[in-house]
Short mmCIF file of C-alpha atoms and ligand atoms in Angstrom, two decimals:
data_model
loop_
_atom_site.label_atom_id
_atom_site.label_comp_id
_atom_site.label_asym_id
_atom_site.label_seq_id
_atom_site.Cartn_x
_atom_site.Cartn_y
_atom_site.Cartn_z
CA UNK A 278 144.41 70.46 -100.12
CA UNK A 279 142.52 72.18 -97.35
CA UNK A 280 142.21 70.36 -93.99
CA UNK A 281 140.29 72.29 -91.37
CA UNK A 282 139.37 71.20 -87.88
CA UNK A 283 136.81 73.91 -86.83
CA UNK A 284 136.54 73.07 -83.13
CA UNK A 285 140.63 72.99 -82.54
CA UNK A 286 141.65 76.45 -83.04
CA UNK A 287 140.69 79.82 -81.38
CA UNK A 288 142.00 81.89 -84.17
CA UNK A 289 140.24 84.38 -86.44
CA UNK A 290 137.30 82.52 -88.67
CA UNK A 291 134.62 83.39 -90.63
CA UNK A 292 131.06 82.28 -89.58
CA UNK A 293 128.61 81.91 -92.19
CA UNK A 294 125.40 82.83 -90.10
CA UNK A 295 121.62 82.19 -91.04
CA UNK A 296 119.39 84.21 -90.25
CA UNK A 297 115.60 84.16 -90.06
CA UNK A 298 113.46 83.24 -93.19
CA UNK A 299 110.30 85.31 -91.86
CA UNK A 300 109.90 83.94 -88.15
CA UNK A 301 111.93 85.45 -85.76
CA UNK A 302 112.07 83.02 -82.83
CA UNK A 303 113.57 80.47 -85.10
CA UNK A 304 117.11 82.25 -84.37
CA UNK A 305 119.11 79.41 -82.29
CA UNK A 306 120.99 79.73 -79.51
CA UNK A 307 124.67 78.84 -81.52
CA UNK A 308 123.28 81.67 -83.85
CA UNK A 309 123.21 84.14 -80.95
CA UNK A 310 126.20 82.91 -79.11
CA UNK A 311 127.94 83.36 -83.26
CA UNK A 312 126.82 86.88 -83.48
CA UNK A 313 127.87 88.00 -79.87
CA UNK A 314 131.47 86.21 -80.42
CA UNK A 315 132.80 87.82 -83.51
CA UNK A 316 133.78 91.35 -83.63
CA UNK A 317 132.85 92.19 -86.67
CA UNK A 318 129.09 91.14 -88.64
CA UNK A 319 129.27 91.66 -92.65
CA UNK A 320 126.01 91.86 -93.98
CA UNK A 321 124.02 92.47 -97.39
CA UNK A 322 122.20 95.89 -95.98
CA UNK A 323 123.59 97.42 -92.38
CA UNK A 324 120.09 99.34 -92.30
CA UNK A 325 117.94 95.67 -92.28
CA UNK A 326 120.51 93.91 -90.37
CA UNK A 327 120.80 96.25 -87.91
CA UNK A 328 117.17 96.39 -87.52
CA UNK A 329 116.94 92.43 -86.74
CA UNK A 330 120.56 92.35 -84.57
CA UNK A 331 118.82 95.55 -82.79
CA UNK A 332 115.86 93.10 -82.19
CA UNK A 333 118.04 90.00 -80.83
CA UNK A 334 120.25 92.47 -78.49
CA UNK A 335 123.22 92.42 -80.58
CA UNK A 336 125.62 95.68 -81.05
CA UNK A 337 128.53 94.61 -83.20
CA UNK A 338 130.27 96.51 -85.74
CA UNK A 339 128.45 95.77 -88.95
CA UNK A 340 130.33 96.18 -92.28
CA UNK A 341 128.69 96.11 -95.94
CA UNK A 342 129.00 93.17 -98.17
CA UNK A 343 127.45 92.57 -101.37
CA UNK A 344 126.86 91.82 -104.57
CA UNK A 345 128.32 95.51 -105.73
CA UNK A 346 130.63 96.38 -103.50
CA UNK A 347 133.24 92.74 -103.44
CA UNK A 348 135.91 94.40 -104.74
CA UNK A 349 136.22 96.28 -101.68
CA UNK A 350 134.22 94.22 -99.19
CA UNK A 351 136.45 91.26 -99.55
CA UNK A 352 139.91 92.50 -99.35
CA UNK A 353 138.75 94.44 -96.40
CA UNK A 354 137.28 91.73 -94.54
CA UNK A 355 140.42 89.58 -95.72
CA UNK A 356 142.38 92.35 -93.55
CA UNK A 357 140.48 91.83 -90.26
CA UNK A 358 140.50 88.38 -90.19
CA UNK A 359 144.73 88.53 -90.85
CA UNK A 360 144.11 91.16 -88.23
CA UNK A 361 142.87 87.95 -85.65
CA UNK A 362 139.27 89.11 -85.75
CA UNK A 363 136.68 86.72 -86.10
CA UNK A 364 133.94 87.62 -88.51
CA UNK A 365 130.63 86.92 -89.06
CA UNK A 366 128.87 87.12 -92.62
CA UNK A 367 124.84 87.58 -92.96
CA UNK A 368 122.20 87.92 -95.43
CA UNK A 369 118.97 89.71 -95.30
CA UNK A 370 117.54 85.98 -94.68
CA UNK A 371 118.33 82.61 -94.97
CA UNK A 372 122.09 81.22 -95.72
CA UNK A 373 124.72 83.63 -96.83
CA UNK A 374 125.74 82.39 -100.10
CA UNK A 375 122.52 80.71 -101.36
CA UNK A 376 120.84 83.40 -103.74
CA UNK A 377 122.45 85.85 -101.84
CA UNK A 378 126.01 87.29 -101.53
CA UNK A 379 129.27 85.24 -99.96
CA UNK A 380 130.53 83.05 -102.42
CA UNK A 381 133.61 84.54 -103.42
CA UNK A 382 134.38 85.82 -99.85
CA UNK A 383 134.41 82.17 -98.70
CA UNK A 384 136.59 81.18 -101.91
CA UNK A 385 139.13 84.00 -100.54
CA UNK A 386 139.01 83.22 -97.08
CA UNK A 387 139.92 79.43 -97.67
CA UNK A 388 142.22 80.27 -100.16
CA UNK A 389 144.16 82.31 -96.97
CA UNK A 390 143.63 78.96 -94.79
CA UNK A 391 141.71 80.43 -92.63
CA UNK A 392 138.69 78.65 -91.20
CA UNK A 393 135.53 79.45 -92.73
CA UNK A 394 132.62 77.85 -90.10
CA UNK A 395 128.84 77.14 -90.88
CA UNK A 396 126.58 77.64 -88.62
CA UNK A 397 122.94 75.86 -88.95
CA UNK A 398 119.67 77.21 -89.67
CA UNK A 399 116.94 78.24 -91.58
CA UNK A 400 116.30 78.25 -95.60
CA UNK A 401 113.42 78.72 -97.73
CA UNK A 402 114.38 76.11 -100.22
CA UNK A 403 114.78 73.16 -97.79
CA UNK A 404 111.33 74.30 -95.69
CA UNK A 405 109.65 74.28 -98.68
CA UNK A 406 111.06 70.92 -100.30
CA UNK A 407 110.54 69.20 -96.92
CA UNK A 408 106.29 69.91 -96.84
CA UNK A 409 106.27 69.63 -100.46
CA UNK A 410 105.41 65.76 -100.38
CA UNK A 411 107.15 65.70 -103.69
CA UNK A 412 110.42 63.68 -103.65
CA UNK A 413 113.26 64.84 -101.03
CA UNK A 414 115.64 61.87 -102.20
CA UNK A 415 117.13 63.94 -104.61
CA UNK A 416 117.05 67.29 -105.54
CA UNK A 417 117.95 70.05 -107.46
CA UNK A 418 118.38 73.63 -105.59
CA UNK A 419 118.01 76.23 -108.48
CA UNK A 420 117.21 79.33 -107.16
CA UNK A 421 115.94 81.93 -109.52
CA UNK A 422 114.97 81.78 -112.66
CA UNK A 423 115.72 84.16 -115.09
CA UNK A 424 113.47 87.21 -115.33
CA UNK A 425 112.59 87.10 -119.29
CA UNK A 426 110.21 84.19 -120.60
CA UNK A 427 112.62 83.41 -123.36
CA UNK A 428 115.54 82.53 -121.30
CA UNK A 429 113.69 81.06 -118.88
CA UNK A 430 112.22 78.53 -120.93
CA UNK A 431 115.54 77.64 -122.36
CA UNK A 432 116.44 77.05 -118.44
CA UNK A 433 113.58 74.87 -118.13
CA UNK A 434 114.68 73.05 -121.22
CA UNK A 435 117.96 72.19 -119.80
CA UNK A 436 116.44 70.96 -116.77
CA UNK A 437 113.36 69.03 -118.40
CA UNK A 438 114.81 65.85 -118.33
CA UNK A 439 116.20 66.03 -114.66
CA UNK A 440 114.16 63.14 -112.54
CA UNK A 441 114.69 64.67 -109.44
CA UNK A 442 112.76 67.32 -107.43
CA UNK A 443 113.46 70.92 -108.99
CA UNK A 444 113.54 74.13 -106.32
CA UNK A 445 112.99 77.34 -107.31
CA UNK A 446 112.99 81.06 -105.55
CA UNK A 447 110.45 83.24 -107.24
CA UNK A 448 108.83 86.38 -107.26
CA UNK A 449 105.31 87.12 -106.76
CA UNK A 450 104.77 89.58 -109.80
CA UNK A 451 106.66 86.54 -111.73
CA UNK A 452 104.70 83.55 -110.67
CA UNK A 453 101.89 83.46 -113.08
CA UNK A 454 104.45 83.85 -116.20
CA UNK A 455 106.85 81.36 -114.33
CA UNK A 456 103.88 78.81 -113.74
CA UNK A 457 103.20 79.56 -117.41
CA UNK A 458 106.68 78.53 -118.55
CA UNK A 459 106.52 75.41 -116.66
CA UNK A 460 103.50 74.11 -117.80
CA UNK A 461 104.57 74.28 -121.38
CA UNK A 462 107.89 73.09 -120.41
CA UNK A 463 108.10 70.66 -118.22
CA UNK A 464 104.40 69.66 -118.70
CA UNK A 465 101.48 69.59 -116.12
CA UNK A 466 103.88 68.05 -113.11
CA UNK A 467 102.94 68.44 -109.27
CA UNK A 468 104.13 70.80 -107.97
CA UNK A 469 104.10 72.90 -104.54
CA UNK A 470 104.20 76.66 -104.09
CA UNK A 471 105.15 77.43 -100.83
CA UNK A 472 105.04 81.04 -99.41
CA UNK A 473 105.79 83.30 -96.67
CA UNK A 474 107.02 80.36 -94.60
CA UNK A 475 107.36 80.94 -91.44
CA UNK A 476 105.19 83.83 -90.98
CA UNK A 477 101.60 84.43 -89.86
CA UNK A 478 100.31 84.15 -93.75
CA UNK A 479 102.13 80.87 -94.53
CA UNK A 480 100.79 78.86 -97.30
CA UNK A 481 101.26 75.65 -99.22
CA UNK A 482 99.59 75.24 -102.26
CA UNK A 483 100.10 71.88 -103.58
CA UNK A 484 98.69 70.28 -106.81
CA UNK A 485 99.75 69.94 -110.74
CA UNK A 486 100.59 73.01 -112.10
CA UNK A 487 97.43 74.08 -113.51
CA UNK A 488 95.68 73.27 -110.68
CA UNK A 489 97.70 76.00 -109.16
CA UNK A 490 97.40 78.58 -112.17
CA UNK A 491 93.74 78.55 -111.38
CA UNK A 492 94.31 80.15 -108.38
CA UNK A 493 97.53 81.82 -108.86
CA UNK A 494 96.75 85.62 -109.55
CA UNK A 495 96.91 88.43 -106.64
CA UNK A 496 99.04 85.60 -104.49
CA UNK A 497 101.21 87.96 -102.41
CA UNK A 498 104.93 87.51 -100.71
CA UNK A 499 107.89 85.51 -100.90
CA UNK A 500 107.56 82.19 -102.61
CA UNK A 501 109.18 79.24 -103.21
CA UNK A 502 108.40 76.73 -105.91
CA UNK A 503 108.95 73.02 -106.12
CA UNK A 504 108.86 71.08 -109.11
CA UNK A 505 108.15 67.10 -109.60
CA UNK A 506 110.87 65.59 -111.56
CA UNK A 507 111.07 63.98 -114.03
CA UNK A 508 109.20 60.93 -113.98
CA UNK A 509 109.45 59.52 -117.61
CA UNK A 510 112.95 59.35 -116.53
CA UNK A 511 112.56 57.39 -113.74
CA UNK A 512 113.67 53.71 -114.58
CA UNK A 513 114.22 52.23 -111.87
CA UNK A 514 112.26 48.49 -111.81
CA UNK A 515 109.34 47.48 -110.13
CA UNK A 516 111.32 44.63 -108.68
CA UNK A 517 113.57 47.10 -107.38
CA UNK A 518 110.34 48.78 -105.29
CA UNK A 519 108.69 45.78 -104.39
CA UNK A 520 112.16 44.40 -102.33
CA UNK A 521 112.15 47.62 -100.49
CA UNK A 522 108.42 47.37 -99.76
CA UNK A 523 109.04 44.18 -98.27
CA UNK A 524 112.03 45.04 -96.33
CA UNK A 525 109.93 47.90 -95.01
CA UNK A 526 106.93 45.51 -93.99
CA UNK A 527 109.42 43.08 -92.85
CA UNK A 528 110.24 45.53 -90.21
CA UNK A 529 107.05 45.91 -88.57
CA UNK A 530 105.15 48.50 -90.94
CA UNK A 531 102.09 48.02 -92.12
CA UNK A 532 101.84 46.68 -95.98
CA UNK A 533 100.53 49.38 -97.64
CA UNK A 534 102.58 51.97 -95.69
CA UNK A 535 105.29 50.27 -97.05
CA UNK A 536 104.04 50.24 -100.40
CA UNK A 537 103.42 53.84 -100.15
CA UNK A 538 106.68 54.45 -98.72
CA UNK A 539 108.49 52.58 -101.17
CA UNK A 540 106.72 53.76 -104.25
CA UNK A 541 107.25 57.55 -103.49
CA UNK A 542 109.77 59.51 -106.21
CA UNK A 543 109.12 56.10 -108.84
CA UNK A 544 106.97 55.78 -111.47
CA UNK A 545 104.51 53.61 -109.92
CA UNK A 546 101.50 53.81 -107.71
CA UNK A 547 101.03 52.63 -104.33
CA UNK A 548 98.47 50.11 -105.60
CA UNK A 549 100.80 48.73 -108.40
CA UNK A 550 103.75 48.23 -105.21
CA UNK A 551 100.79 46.67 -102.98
CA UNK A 552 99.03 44.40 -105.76
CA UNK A 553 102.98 43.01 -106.21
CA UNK A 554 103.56 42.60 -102.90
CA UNK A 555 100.59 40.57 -102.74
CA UNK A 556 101.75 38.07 -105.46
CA UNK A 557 104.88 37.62 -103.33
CA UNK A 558 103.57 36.89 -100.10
N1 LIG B 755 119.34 83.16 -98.55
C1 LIG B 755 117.93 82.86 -98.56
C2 LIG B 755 117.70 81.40 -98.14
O1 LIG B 755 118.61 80.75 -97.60
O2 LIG B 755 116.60 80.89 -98.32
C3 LIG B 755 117.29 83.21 -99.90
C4 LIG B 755 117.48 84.63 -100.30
S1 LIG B 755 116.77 85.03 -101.84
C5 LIG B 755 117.49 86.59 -102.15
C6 LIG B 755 115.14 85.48 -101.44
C7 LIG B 755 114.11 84.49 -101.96
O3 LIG B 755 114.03 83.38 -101.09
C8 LIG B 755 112.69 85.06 -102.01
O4 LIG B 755 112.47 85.79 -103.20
C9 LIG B 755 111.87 83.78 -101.97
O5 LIG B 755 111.81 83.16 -103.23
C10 LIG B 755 112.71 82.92 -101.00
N2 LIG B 755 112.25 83.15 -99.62
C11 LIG B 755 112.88 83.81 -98.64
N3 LIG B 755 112.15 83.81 -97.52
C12 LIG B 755 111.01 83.13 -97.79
C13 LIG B 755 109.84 82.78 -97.04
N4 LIG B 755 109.69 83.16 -95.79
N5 LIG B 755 108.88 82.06 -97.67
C14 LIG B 755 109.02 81.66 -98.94
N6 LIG B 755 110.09 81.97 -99.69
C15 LIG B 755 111.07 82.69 -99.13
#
């Protein structure tokens, strides 16, 4: 049992920082205020980081820490923090720790009972899921797929049946192979490929999977793709839809908003919810 109060003690901690996804004015003040506090920053490459801390008019120490060097990056940043030092970890972008190195440093570090603090901010997977206008009741963060067709079909297999909204981190030599996979996989779902977000060339490209193919080749950047689930799966009953329609309209929105709203992630269309509503009235 681990009980931590974050605010209550003044001691060292580890801050797990995000940092920008592509746009550099979405750094927040707590991210700043973070950086300057700790006296040391870990990050994945000191060269990059420093580059961006150079840019936000941070000089802090900066210490390597990745995915090659953990047998020597964690027991030394175990030392510092037993030292009293606060430290900061980082990532070229995004959250530490999600597709990127951390995880075992934070298993360590709360393993010694020392505070290990998260600080908010941005991440490709949740910008893209959020515009996607697929499902964002439930999901499933994956990250990346693996590199080779073969396995990455048996990946998709596993997840097939999943009815919630699938995320995945790809590359953009990859994409058209990926896209490939999924369409014989998981079938012609909707889907929405979301790149360079943030940035001046930001895209969403949202349609059924071969809709996208179509137009897929030469696309440049950093891309993330989200996957309909499963909707076969989804069992939930009409009746089920139809009461939270009405609740909806019952509280001032218009009927076939509510229908709309209600009907999103199921198997049914807006129409169907509306045309039941209807009967009901
Ligand atoms: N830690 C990061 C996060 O929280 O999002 C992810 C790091 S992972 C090594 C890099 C991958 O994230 C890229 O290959 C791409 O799939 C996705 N990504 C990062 N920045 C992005 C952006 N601006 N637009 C779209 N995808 C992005």
């Amino acid at each position: 049992m681990n009980r931590q109060k974050s605010f209550e003690s003044d001691g060292p901690s580890l801050y797990l920082v995000p940092t920008p996804i592509g746009n550099r004015s979405e750094v927040s003040t707590r991210t700043l205020e973070t950086l300057n506090l700790v006296d040391v920053i870990a990050c994945e490459d000191t060269r990059n980081s420093g580059q961006l801390l150079k840019s936000l008019g941070i000089s802090k120490p900066l210490i390597s820490h990745h995915e090659f060097n953990t047998t020597q990056s964690i027991p030394g940043i175990l030392k510092l923090l037993e030292e009293g030092k606060k430290v900061a970890v980082i990532s070229d972008a995004g959250y530490p720790l999600i597709s990127d190195p951390g995880a075992g440093l934070v298993e360590a570090v709360i393993e010694e009972e020392i505070p290990v603090i998260s600080i908010s901010g941005p991440n490709a997977a949740l910008d893209a899921l959020v515009a996607s206008g697929l499902s964002t009741k439930h999901y499933l963060y994956y990250g990346f797929l693996d590199a080779k067709s073969t396995k990455r079909k048996k990946e998709l297999e596993q997840l097939k049946a999943f009815p919630y909204t699938l995320i995945f981190y790809e590359a953009p030599h990859r994409i058209e192979d990926t896209l490939k996979d999924v369409l014989e996989v998981l079938g012609d779902r909707k889907i929405c490929l979301a790149r360079e977000l943030t940035k001046v060339h930001e895209e969403y490209l949202r349609g059924t999977v071969s809709e996208v193919l179509e137009i897929c080749e030469g696309l440049k950047g950093e891309m993330v793709l989200v996957v309909e689930g499963n909707t076969q799966q989804n069992t939930t009953p009409i009746e089920e839809v139809v009461v939270k329609a009405l609740a909806l309209a019952a509280d001032g929105m218009k009927p076939k908003q509510a229908a709309a709203a209600a009907c999103a992630g199921t198997r049914f269309s807006k129409n169907e919810v509306y045309g039941e509503m209807m009967k009901r009235k």
